[in-house]
Amino acid sequence: VQLLESGGGLAQPGGSLRLSCAASGVNFVVDSMAWYRRPPGKQRELVAEISWGGSTRYADSVKGRFTISRDVARTTVSLQMNRLIAGDTAVYYCHIEGEDSWEIEYEYWGQGTQVTVSS
């Protein structure tokens, strides 16, 4: 399984960025996809998660600013990030998890994409 992330970069405070992640080689039933981030000097944290049924959950720090969405047919997940603040600066990682018909669980991580919010 490969997760190809795109869309990171530099944005000004108050600006927007959109991250996308495309999964390939998936040979299990997907339960959810998510975005995590690792701010400088901090541990990795959940940003937003979406179940394949469409349920979402967000970190309190991004509620009302970030929106996660998925395309079931293409096995992709996107994160629209609006009203960015310096605290959003981090490496963002795509995550996928699921299980096969033998109930063996799988999870994979993307390589990460840098998001920097600075004036």
CSV table of N, CA and C in Angstrom, one decimal:
chain,number,residue,atom,x,y,z
A,1,VAL,N,0.9,-1.2,0.0
A,1,VAL,CA,0.0,0.0,0.0
A,1,VAL,C,0.9,1.2,0.0
A,2,GLN,N,0.5,2.2,-0.8
A,2,GLN,CA,1.3,3.4,-0.9
A,2,GLN,C,0.3,4.6,-0.7
A,3,LEU,N,0.7,5.6,0.1
A,3,LEU,CA,-0.1,6.8,0.3
A,3,LEU,C,0.7,7.9,-0.3
A,4,LEU,N,0.2,8.6,-1.3
A,4,LEU,CA,0.8,9.7,-1.9
A,4,LEU,C,0.2,11.0,-1.5
A,5,GLU,N,0.9,11.8,-0.7
A,5,GLU,CA,0.4,13.1,-0.2
A,5,GLU,C,0.8,14.2,-1.1
A,6,SER,N,0.0,15.2,-1.2
A,6,SER,CA,0.3,16.4,-1.9
A,6,SER,C,-0.4,17.6,-1.3
A,7,GLY,N,0.1,18.8,-1.7
A,7,GLY,CA,-0.6,20.0,-1.3
A,7,GLY,C,0.0,20.8,-0.1
A,8,GLY,N,1.1,20.3,0.5
A,8,GLY,CA,1.7,21.1,1.5
A,8,GLY,C,2.5,22.3,1.0
A,9,GLY,N,3.0,23.1,1.9
A,9,GLY,CA,3.7,24.3,1.4
A,9,GLY,C,3.7,25.4,2.5
A,10,LEU,N,3.9,26.6,2.0
A,10,LEU,CA,3.9,27.8,2.8
A,10,LEU,C,2.6,28.6,2.6
A,11,ALA,N,2.1,29.0,3.7
A,11,ALA,CA,0.9,29.8,3.7
A,11,ALA,C,1.0,31.0,4.7
A,12,GLN,N,0.4,32.0,4.4
A,12,GLN,CA,0.3,33.2,5.4
A,12,GLN,C,-0.7,32.9,6.4
A,13,PRO,N,-0.6,33.5,7.6
A,13,PRO,CA,-1.7,33.4,8.6
A,13,PRO,C,-3.0,33.9,8.0
A,14,GLY,N,-4.0,33.2,8.2
A,14,GLY,CA,-5.3,33.5,7.7
A,14,GLY,C,-5.6,32.9,6.3
A,15,GLY,N,-4.5,32.3,5.7
A,15,GLY,CA,-4.6,31.7,4.4
A,15,GLY,C,-5.2,30.3,4.4
A,16,SER,N,-5.2,29.7,3.3
A,16,SER,CA,-5.7,28.3,3.1
A,16,SER,C,-4.7,27.4,2.3
A,17,LEU,N,-4.8,26.2,2.7
A,17,LEU,CA,-4.1,25.1,1.9
A,17,LEU,C,-5.0,23.9,1.8
A,18,ARG,N,-4.8,23.1,0.8
A,18,ARG,CA,-5.6,21.9,0.7
A,18,ARG,C,-4.6,20.7,0.5
A,19,LEU,N,-4.7,19.7,1.4
A,19,LEU,CA,-3.9,18.5,1.4
A,19,LEU,C,-4.7,17.4,0.7
A,20,SER,N,-4.0,16.6,-0.1
A,20,SER,CA,-4.7,15.4,-0.7
A,20,SER,C,-3.8,14.2,-0.4
A,21,CYS,N,-4.4,13.0,-0.4
A,21,CYS,CA,-3.7,11.8,-0.2
A,21,CYS,C,-4.4,10.7,-1.0
A,22,ALA,N,-3.7,10.1,-1.8
A,22,ALA,CA,-4.2,9.0,-2.7
A,22,ALA,C,-3.6,7.7,-2.3
A,23,ALA,N,-4.5,6.7,-2.0
A,23,ALA,CA,-4.0,5.4,-1.6
A,23,ALA,C,-4.0,4.5,-2.8
A,24,SER,N,-3.0,3.6,-2.9
A,24,SER,CA,-2.9,2.7,-4.0
A,24,SER,C,-2.5,1.3,-3.5
A,25,GLY,N,-2.9,0.3,-4.1
A,25,GLY,CA,-2.5,-1.1,-3.7
A,25,GLY,C,-3.3,-1.6,-2.5
A,26,VAL,N,-4.4,-0.9,-2.2
A,26,VAL,CA,-5.2,-1.3,-1.0
A,26,VAL,C,-5.9,-2.7,-1.3
A,27,ASN,N,-5.7,-3.6,-0.5
A,27,ASN,CA,-6.3,-5.0,-0.6
A,27,ASN,C,-7.0,-5.4,0.6
A,28,PHE,N,-7.6,-4.4,1.3
A,28,PHE,CA,-8.4,-4.7,2.4
A,28,PHE,C,-9.6,-3.7,2.4
A,29,VAL,N,-10.6,-3.9,3.3
A,29,VAL,CA,-11.7,-3.0,3.4
A,29,VAL,C,-11.3,-1.8,4.3
A,30,VAL,N,-11.4,-0.7,3.7
A,30,VAL,CA,-11.0,0.5,4.5
A,30,VAL,C,-12.0,0.9,5.5
A,31,ASP,N,-11.5,1.1,6.7
A,31,ASP,CA,-12.4,1.6,7.8
A,31,ASP,C,-12.4,3.1,7.9
A,32,SER,N,-11.2,3.7,7.8
A,32,SER,CA,-11.1,5.1,7.9
A,32,SER,C,-9.8,5.6,7.3
A,33,MET,N,-9.8,6.9,6.9
A,33,MET,CA,-8.6,7.6,6.6
A,33,MET,C,-8.5,8.8,7.5
A,34,ALA,N,-7.3,9.3,7.7
A,34,ALA,CA,-7.1,10.4,8.6
A,34,ALA,C,-5.9,11.2,8.3
A,35,TRP,N,-5.8,12.4,8.8
A,35,TRP,CA,-4.6,13.3,8.8
A,35,TRP,C,-4.2,13.4,10.2
A,36,TYR,N,-2.9,13.2,10.4
A,36,TYR,CA,-2.2,13.5,11.7
A,36,TYR,C,-1.2,14.6,11.4
A,37,ARG,N,-0.6,15.2,12.4
A,37,ARG,CA,0.5,16.1,12.2
A,37,ARG,C,1.4,16.1,13.4
A,38,ARG,N,2.7,16.4,13.1
A,38,ARG,CA,3.7,16.5,14.1
A,38,ARG,C,4.3,17.9,14.1
A,39,PRO,N,3.8,18.8,15.1
A,39,PRO,CA,4.4,20.1,15.1
A,39,PRO,C,5.9,20.0,15.6
A,40,PRO,N,6.7,21.1,15.3
A,40,PRO,CA,8.1,21.0,15.7
A,40,PRO,C,8.2,20.8,17.2
A,41,GLY,N,9.0,19.8,17.5
A,41,GLY,CA,9.3,19.5,18.9
A,41,GLY,C,8.2,18.9,19.7
A,42,LYS,N,7.1,18.4,19.0
A,42,LYS,CA,6.0,17.8,19.7
A,42,LYS,C,5.7,16.5,19.1
A,43,GLN,N,4.8,15.8,19.8
A,43,GLN,CA,4.4,14.5,19.4
A,43,GLN,C,3.3,14.5,18.3
A,44,ARG,N,3.2,13.5,17.5
A,44,ARG,CA,2.2,13.4,16.5
A,44,ARG,C,0.8,13.4,17.1
A,45,GLU,N,-0.1,14.1,16.5
A,45,GLU,CA,-1.5,14.2,17.0
A,45,GLU,C,-2.5,14.1,15.9
A,46,LEU,N,-3.6,13.6,16.2
A,46,LEU,CA,-4.7,13.5,15.2
A,46,LEU,C,-5.2,14.9,14.9
A,47,VAL,N,-5.4,15.1,13.6
A,47,VAL,CA,-6.0,16.4,13.1
A,47,VAL,C,-7.5,16.1,12.8
A,48,ALA,N,-7.7,15.2,11.9
A,48,ALA,CA,-9.1,14.9,11.5
A,48,ALA,C,-9.1,13.5,11.0
A,49,GLU,N,-10.3,12.8,11.2
A,49,GLU,CA,-10.5,11.5,10.7
A,49,GLU,C,-11.8,11.3,10.1
A,50,ILE,N,-11.9,10.5,9.0
A,50,ILE,CA,-13.2,10.3,8.4
A,50,ILE,C,-13.4,8.8,8.2
A,51,SER,N,-14.5,8.2,8.6
A,51,SER,CA,-14.8,6.8,8.4
A,51,SER,C,-15.2,6.6,7.0
A,52,TRP,N,-15.1,5.4,6.5
A,52,TRP,CA,-15.6,5.2,5.1
A,52,TRP,C,-17.1,5.4,4.9
A,53,GLY,N,-17.8,5.4,6.1
A,53,GLY,CA,-19.2,5.7,6.0
A,53,GLY,C,-19.5,7.2,6.0
A,54,GLY,N,-18.5,8.0,6.3
A,54,GLY,CA,-18.6,9.4,6.2
A,54,GLY,C,-18.6,10.2,7.5
A,55,SER,N,-18.5,9.5,8.7
A,55,SER,CA,-18.4,10.1,10.0
A,55,SER,C,-17.1,10.8,10.1
A,56,THR,N,-17.1,12.0,10.7
A,56,THR,CA,-15.9,12.7,10.9
A,56,THR,C,-15.6,13.1,12.4
A,57,ARG,N,-14.4,13.3,12.7
A,57,ARG,CA,-14.0,13.8,14.0
A,57,ARG,C,-12.8,14.7,13.8
A,58,TYR,N,-12.7,15.8,14.6
A,58,TYR,CA,-11.6,16.7,14.5
A,58,TYR,C,-11.0,17.0,15.8
A,59,ALA,N,-9.7,17.4,15.8
A,59,ALA,CA,-9.1,17.9,17.0
A,59,ALA,C,-9.8,19.3,17.3
A,60,ASP,N,-9.9,19.5,18.6
A,60,ASP,CA,-10.6,20.8,19.0
A,60,ASP,C,-9.9,22.0,18.4
A,61,SER,N,-8.6,21.9,18.2
A,61,SER,CA,-7.8,23.1,17.7
A,61,SER,C,-8.1,23.4,16.2
A,62,VAL,N,-8.7,22.5,15.5
A,62,VAL,CA,-9.0,22.8,14.1
A,62,VAL,C,-10.5,22.8,13.7
A,63,LYS,N,-11.3,22.5,14.7
A,63,LYS,CA,-12.8,22.5,14.4
A,63,LYS,C,-13.2,23.9,13.9
A,64,GLY,N,-14.0,23.9,12.9
A,64,GLY,CA,-14.5,25.1,12.3
A,64,GLY,C,-13.6,25.7,11.3
A,65,ARG,N,-12.3,25.2,11.2
A,65,ARG,CA,-11.4,25.8,10.2
A,65,ARG,C,-11.0,24.7,9.2
A,66,PHE,N,-10.9,23.5,9.6
A,66,PHE,CA,-10.5,22.4,8.7
A,66,PHE,C,-11.7,21.5,8.3
A,67,THR,N,-11.7,21.0,7.1
A,67,THR,CA,-12.7,20.0,6.7
A,67,THR,C,-12.0,18.9,6.0
A,68,ILE,N,-12.4,17.7,6.5
A,68,ILE,CA,-11.9,16.4,5.8
A,68,ILE,C,-13.0,15.8,5.0
A,69,SER,N,-12.5,15.3,3.8
A,69,SER,CA,-13.5,14.6,2.9
A,69,SER,C,-12.8,13.4,2.3
A,70,ARG,N,-13.6,12.5,1.7
A,70,ARG,CA,-13.0,11.4,1.1
A,70,ARG,C,-13.7,11.0,-0.2
A,71,ASP,N,-13.0,10.3,-1.0
A,71,ASP,CA,-13.6,9.8,-2.3
A,71,ASP,C,-13.5,8.3,-2.2
A,72,VAL,N,-14.5,7.6,-1.9
A,72,VAL,CA,-14.5,6.2,-1.7
A,72,VAL,C,-14.0,5.4,-3.0
A,73,ALA,N,-14.5,5.9,-4.2
A,73,ALA,CA,-14.1,5.2,-5.4
A,73,ALA,C,-12.6,5.3,-5.7
A,74,ARG,N,-12.0,6.4,-5.4
A,74,ARG,CA,-10.6,6.6,-5.7
A,74,ARG,C,-9.7,6.4,-4.5
A,75,THR,N,-10.3,6.1,-3.3
A,75,THR,CA,-9.6,5.8,-2.1
A,75,THR,C,-8.6,7.0,-1.8
A,76,THR,N,-9.2,8.2,-1.8
A,76,THR,CA,-8.5,9.4,-1.5
A,76,THR,C,-9.1,10.1,-0.3
A,77,VAL,N,-8.3,10.9,0.3
A,77,VAL,CA,-8.8,11.8,1.4
A,77,VAL,C,-8.1,13.1,1.2
A,78,SER,N,-8.9,14.2,1.5
A,78,SER,CA,-8.4,15.5,1.4
A,78,SER,C,-8.7,16.3,2.7
A,79,LEU,N,-7.9,17.3,2.9
A,79,LEU,CA,-8.0,18.2,4.1
A,79,LEU,C,-8.0,19.6,3.7
A,80,GLN,N,-9.1,20.3,3.7
A,80,GLN,CA,-9.2,21.7,3.4
A,80,GLN,C,-8.9,22.5,4.7
A,81,MET,N,-7.8,23.3,4.7
A,81,MET,CA,-7.4,24.0,5.8
A,81,MET,C,-7.6,25.5,5.6
A,82,ASN,N,-8.5,26.1,6.3
A,82,ASN,CA,-8.7,27.5,6.2
A,82,ASN,C,-8.3,28.3,7.5
A,83,ARG,N,-8.2,29.6,7.4
A,83,ARG,CA,-7.9,30.4,8.5
A,83,ARG,C,-6.7,29.8,9.3
A,84,LEU,N,-5.6,29.6,8.5
A,84,LEU,CA,-4.4,28.9,9.1
A,84,LEU,C,-3.8,29.9,10.1
A,85,ILE,N,-3.2,29.3,11.1
A,85,ILE,CA,-2.5,30.0,12.2
A,85,ILE,C,-1.1,29.4,12.3
A,86,ALA,N,-0.2,30.1,13.0
A,86,ALA,CA,1.2,29.6,13.1
A,86,ALA,C,1.2,28.2,13.8
A,87,GLY,N,0.3,28.0,14.7
A,87,GLY,CA,0.2,26.7,15.4
A,87,GLY,C,-0.1,25.5,14.5
A,88,ASP,N,-0.5,25.8,13.3
A,88,ASP,CA,-0.8,24.7,12.4
A,88,ASP,C,0.5,24.2,11.7
A,89,THR,N,1.6,24.9,11.9
A,89,THR,CA,2.8,24.5,11.3
A,89,THR,C,3.2,23.1,11.8
A,90,ALA,N,3.4,22.2,10.9
A,90,ALA,CA,3.7,20.8,11.2
A,90,ALA,C,4.0,20.0,10.0
A,91,VAL,N,4.5,18.8,10.2
A,91,VAL,CA,4.5,17.8,9.1
A,91,VAL,C,3.2,17.1,9.2
A,92,TYR,N,2.5,17.0,8.1
A,92,TYR,CA,1.1,16.4,8.1
A,92,TYR,C,1.3,15.0,7.4
A,93,TYR,N,0.7,14.0,8.1
A,93,TYR,CA,0.8,12.6,7.7
A,93,TYR,C,-0.6,12.1,7.3
A,94,CYS,N,-0.7,11.4,6.2
A,94,CYS,CA,-1.9,10.7,5.9
A,94,CYS,C,-1.9,9.3,6.5
A,95,HIS,N,-3.0,8.8,6.9
A,95,HIS,CA,-3.1,7.5,7.6
A,95,HIS,C,-4.4,6.7,7.0
A,96,ILE,N,-4.2,5.4,6.9
A,96,ILE,CA,-5.3,4.6,6.4
A,96,ILE,C,-5.4,3.3,7.3
A,97,GLU,N,-6.5,2.9,7.6
A,97,GLU,CA,-6.6,1.6,8.3
A,97,GLU,C,-7.9,0.8,7.9
A,98,GLY,N,-7.8,-0.5,8.1
A,98,GLY,CA,-8.9,-1.3,7.7
A,98,GLY,C,-8.6,-2.8,8.0
A,99,GLU,N,-9.4,-3.7,7.5
A,99,GLU,CA,-9.2,-5.1,7.8
A,99,GLU,C,-9.6,-5.9,6.6
A,100,ASP,N,-9.1,-7.1,6.5
A,100,ASP,CA,-9.5,-8.0,5.4
A,100,ASP,C,-10.5,-9.0,5.9
A,101,SER,N,-10.9,-9.9,5.0
A,101,SER,CA,-12.0,-10.9,5.3
A,101,SER,C,-11.6,-11.8,6.4
A,102,TRP,N,-10.3,-11.9,6.8
A,102,TRP,CA,-9.9,-12.8,7.9
A,102,TRP,C,-9.8,-11.9,9.2
A,103,GLU,N,-10.3,-10.7,9.1
A,103,GLU,CA,-10.2,-9.7,10.2
A,103,GLU,C,-8.8,-9.4,10.6
A,104,ILE,N,-7.9,-9.5,9.7
A,104,ILE,CA,-6.5,-9.0,10.0
A,104,ILE,C,-6.5,-7.5,9.8
A,105,GLU,N,-6.0,-6.8,10.7
A,105,GLU,CA,-6.1,-5.3,10.7
A,105,GLU,C,-4.8,-4.8,10.0
A,106,TYR,N,-5.0,-3.7,9.2
A,106,TYR,CA,-3.9,-3.1,8.5
A,106,TYR,C,-3.9,-1.6,8.8
A,107,GLU,N,-2.8,-1.0,8.9
A,107,GLU,CA,-2.7,0.5,8.9
A,107,GLU,C,-1.4,0.9,8.2
A,108,TYR,N,-1.5,2.0,7.5
A,108,TYR,CA,-0.3,2.5,6.8
A,108,TYR,C,-0.2,4.0,6.9
A,109,TRP,N,1.0,4.5,6.8
A,109,TRP,CA,1.2,6.0,6.9
A,109,TRP,C,1.9,6.5,5.7
A,110,GLY,N,1.6,7.7,5.4
A,110,GLY,CA,2.3,8.4,4.3
A,110,GLY,C,3.6,8.9,4.8
A,111,GLN,N,4.4,9.5,3.8
A,111,GLN,CA,5.7,10.0,4.2
A,111,GLN,C,5.7,11.3,4.9
A,112,GLY,N,4.6,12.0,4.8
A,112,GLY,CA,4.5,13.3,5.4
A,112,GLY,C,4.7,14.5,4.4
A,113,THR,N,4.0,15.6,4.7
A,113,THR,CA,4.1,16.8,3.8
A,113,THR,C,4.2,18.0,4.8
A,114,GLN,N,5.1,18.8,4.5
A,114,GLN,CA,5.4,20.0,5.4
A,114,GLN,C,4.3,21.1,5.1
A,115,VAL,N,3.8,21.6,6.2
A,115,VAL,CA,2.9,22.8,6.1
A,115,VAL,C,3.5,23.8,7.0
A,116,THR,N,3.8,25.0,6.5
A,116,THR,CA,4.4,26.1,7.3
A,116,THR,C,3.5,27.3,7.1
A,117,VAL,N,3.1,27.8,8.3
A,117,VAL,CA,2.3,29.1,8.3
A,117,VAL,C,3.1,30.2,8.9
A,118,SER,N,3.4,31.1,8.0
A,118,SER,CA,4.3,32.2,8.4
A,118,SER,C,4.1,33.4,7.5
A,119,SER,N,4.3,34.6,8.1
A,119,SER,CA,4.2,35.8,7.3
A,119,SER,C,5.5,36.2,6.8
